[in-house]
C-alpha positions as CSV (number, residue, x, y, z in Angstrom):
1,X,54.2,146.5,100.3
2,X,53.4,143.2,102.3
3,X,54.3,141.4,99.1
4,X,57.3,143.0,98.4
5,X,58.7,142.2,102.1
6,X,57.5,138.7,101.0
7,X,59.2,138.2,98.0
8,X,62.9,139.7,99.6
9,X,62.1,137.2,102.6
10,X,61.6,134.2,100.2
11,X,64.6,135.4,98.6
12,X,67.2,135.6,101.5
13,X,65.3,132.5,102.5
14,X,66.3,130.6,99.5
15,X,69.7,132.2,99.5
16,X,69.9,130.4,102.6
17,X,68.9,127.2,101.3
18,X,71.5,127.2,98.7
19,X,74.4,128.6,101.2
20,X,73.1,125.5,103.3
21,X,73.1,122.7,100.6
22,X,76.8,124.2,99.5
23,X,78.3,123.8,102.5
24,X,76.8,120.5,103.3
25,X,77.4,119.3,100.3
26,X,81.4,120.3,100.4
27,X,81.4,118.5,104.3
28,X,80.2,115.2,102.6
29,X,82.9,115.9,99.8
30,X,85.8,116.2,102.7
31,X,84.5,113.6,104.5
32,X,84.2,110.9,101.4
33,X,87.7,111.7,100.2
34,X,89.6,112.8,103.0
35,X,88.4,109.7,105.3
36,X,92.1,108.5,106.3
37,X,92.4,112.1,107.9
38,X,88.9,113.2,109.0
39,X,89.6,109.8,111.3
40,X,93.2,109.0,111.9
41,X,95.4,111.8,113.2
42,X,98.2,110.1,113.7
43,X,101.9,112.2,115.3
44,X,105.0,110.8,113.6
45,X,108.4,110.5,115.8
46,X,111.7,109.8,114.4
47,X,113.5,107.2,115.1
48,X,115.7,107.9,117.5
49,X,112.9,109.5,119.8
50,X,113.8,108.4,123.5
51,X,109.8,108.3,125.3
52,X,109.7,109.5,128.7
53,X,107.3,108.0,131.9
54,X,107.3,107.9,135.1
55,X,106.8,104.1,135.0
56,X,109.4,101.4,133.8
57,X,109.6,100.2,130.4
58,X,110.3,98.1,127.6
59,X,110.5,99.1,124.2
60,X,110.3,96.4,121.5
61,X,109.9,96.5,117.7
62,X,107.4,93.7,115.9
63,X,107.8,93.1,112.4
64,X,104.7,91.7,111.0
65,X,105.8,91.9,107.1
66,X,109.2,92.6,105.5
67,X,110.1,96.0,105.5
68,X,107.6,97.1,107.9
69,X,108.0,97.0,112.2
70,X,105.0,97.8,114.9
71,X,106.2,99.8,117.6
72,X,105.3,98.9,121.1
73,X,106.0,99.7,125.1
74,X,105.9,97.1,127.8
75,X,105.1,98.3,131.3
76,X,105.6,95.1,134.1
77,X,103.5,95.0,137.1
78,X,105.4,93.6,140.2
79,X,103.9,89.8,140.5
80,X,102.2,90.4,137.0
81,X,98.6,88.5,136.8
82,X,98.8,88.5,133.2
83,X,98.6,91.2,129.9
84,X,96.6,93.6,129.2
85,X,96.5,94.4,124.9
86,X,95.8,98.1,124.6
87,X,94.4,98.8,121.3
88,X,94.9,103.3,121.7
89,X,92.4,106.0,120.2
90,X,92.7,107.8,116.4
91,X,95.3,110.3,117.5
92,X,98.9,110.8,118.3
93,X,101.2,108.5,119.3
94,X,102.6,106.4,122.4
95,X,104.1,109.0,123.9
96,X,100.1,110.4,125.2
97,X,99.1,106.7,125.4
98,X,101.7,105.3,127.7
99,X,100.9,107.7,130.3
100,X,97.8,105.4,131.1
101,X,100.3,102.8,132.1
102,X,99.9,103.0,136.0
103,X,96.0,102.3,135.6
104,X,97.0,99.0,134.8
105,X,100.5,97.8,136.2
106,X,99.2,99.5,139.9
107,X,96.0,96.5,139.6
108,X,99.1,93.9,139.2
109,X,98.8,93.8,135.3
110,X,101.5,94.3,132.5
111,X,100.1,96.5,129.9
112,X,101.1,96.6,126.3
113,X,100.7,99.6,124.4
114,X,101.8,100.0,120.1
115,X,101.4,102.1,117.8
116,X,99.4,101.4,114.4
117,X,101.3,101.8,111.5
118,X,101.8,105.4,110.0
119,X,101.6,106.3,113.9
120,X,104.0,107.6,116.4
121,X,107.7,105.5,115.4
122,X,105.4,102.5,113.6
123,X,106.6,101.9,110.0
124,X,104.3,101.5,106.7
125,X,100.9,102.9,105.8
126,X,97.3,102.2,108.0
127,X,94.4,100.8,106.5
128,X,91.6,98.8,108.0
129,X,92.6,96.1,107.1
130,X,96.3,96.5,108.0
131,X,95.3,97.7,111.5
132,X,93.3,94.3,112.1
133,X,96.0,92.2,110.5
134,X,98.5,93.5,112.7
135,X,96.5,93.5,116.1
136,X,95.8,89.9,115.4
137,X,99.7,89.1,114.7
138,X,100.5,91.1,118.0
139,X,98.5,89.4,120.2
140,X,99.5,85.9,119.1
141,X,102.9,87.2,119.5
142,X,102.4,88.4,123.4
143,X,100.1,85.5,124.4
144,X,102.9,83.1,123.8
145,X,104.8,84.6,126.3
146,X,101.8,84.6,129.0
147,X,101.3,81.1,128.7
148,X,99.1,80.3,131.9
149,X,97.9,83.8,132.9
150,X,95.1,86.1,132.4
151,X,95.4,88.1,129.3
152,X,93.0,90.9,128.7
153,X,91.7,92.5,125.6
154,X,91.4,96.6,125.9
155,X,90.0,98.9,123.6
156,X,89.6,102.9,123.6
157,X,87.3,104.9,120.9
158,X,88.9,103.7,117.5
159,X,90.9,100.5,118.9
160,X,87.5,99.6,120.5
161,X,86.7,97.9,117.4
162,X,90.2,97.0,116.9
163,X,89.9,95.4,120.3
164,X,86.7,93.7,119.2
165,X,88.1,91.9,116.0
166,X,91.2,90.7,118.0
167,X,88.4,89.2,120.7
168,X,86.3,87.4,118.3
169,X,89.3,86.0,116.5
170,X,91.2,85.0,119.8
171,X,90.1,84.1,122.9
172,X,91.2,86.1,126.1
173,X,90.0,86.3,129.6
174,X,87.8,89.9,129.0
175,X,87.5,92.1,126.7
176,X,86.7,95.8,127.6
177,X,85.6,99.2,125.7
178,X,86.4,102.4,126.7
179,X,83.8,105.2,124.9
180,X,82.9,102.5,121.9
181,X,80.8,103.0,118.9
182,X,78.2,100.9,117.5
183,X,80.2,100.5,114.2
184,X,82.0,103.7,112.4
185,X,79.1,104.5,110.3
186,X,76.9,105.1,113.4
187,X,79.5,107.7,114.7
188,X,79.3,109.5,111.1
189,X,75.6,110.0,111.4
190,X,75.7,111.6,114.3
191,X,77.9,114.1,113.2
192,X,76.5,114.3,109.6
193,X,72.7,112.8,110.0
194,X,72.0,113.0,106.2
195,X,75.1,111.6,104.4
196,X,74.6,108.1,103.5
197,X,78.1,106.5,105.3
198,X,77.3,103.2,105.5
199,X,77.3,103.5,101.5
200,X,80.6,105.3,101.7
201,X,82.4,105.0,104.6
202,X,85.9,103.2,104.1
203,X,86.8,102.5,107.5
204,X,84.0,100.3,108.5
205,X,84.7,98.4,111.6
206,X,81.6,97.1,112.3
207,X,82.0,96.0,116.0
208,X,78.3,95.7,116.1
209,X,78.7,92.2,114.2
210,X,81.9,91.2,115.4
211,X,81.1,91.2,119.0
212,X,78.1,88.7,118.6
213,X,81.1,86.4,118.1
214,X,83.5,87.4,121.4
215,X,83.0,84.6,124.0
216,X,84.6,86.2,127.0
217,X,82.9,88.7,129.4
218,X,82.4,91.9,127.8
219,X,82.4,95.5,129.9
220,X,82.0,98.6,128.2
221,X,82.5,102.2,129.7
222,X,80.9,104.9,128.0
223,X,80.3,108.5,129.4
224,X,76.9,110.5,129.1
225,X,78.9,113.9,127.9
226,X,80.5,112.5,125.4
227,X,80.7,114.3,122.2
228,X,82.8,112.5,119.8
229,X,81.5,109.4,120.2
230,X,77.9,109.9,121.7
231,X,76.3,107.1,124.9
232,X,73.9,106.3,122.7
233,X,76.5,104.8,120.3
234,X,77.6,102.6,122.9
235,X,74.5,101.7,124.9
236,X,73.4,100.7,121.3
237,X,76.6,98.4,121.4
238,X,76.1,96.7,124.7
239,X,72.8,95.4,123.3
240,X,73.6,93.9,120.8
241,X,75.4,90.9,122.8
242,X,75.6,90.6,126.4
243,X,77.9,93.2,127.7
244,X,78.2,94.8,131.2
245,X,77.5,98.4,130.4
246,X,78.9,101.3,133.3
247,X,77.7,104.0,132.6
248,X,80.0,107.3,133.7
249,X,77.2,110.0,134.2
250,X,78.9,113.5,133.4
251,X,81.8,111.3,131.4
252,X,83.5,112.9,127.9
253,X,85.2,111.3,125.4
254,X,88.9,111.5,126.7
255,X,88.4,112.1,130.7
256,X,86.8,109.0,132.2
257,X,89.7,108.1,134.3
258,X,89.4,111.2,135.6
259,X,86.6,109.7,137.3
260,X,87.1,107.4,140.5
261,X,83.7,105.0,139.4
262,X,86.1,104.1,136.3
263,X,88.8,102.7,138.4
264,X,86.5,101.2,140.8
265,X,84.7,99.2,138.1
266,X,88.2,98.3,136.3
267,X,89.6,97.0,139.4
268,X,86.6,94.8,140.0
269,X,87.3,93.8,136.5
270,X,91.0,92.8,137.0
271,X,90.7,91.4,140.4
């Protein structure tokens, strides 16, 4: 009797195994071949869309290559100090992002948002590559126009190592990263510990190298809850060069401004 209960354990048990090694085996398939939208959710808008904010602002249209144009939103502080370059998340459009205009523009700071291409009124397709390309031809383009003032390099989760890039190939007066990861790999693994996606991974942004390069200050803000991209992802970051980490205790992936520390410490910041 004992062995038969036994044997239909080691059955179900193996069942199990199998159901397990299926499933993980199709998430690795998805993930592998589906990369551009397991990571980038980008919201299309025609191109007539009119945005709507409370704050003042200037639309303008980049063209980085023929046929294609970056989308962007100016927001003017009164007595600007200089720029900040907002490099947005994986998701949606400028619509959501140039709602974070006031944290900026109220601390006597222009802020530039745009959208990536493929993203929000943005022309042409994303890549890595592309996306790097034209952050790099962006800020060039801005900085001209700020000759003489501060000009600050922002990144939040996926344009932190967009932000990054831009940093070690220009110079600017900070560079700070909100909720960054250690490079893209690192956030895969924690999501999917036994898939190999440093191997695989397409979208590698390895801001783990290119920050050992980025000669102005350095802040990053990470929070402890966060559960896209975990702390430990980012406290890995900030030692890898020297960084000012703040740590938001309680912090998720999308609500540290929610939390009055953040503004505290990015005021300091742009003082």
């Amino acid at each position: 009797m004992q062995k038969l209960v036994l044997i239909n354990l080691n059955s179900k048990m193996l069942k199990f195994l199998k159901f397990l090694i299926f499933v993980s085996f199709l998430l690795v398939i998805i993930v592998l071949f589906f990369q551009d939208i397991v990571i980038l959710h980008p919201v299309k808008l025609p191109k007539d869309y009119v945005y709507t904010f409370d704050e003042p602002f200037e639309e303008i249209n980049f063209s980085p290559d023929s046929n294609i144009y970056i989308n962007g939103l100016l927001f003017r502080a009164t007595n600007s100090k200089g720029l900040v370059f907002y490099n947005h998340g994986n998701a949606d459009n400028l619509q959501r992002w140039g709602r974070l205009a006031a944290d900026f523009t109220k601390l006597g700071y222009d802020v530039f948002f745009y959208d990536y291409q493929g993203f929000g009124k943005s022309s042409g397709r994303f890549s890595e590559h592309v996306i790097l390309k034209d952050a790099v031809f962006l800020f060039d383009k801005l900085k001209a126009t700020y000759a003489g003032k501060k000009i600050i390099i922002y990144g939040r989760s996926l344009g932190t190592g967009v932000a990054t890039y831009v940093a070690k190939n220009r110079n600017s007066d900070a560079l700070i990263l909100e909720t960054p990861y250690y490079n893209m790999a690192d956030v895969g693994k924690s999501w999917l510990p036994f898939v190999p996606f440093q191997k695989f991974v397409k979208y590698k942004f390895p801001s783990n190298e290119w920050i050992k390069a980025v000669d102005s200050p350095i802040t990053i803000f990470h929070g402890t809850s966060d559960l896209v991209v975990p702390y430990s992802s980012g406290l890995r970051l900030s030692k890898t060069s020297d960084c000012k980490l703040i740590t938001i205790e309680g912090g998720g992936h999308k609500n540290l401004a929610t939390f009055p520390k953040y503004h505290t410490e990015l005021k300091k910041i742009l003082e």
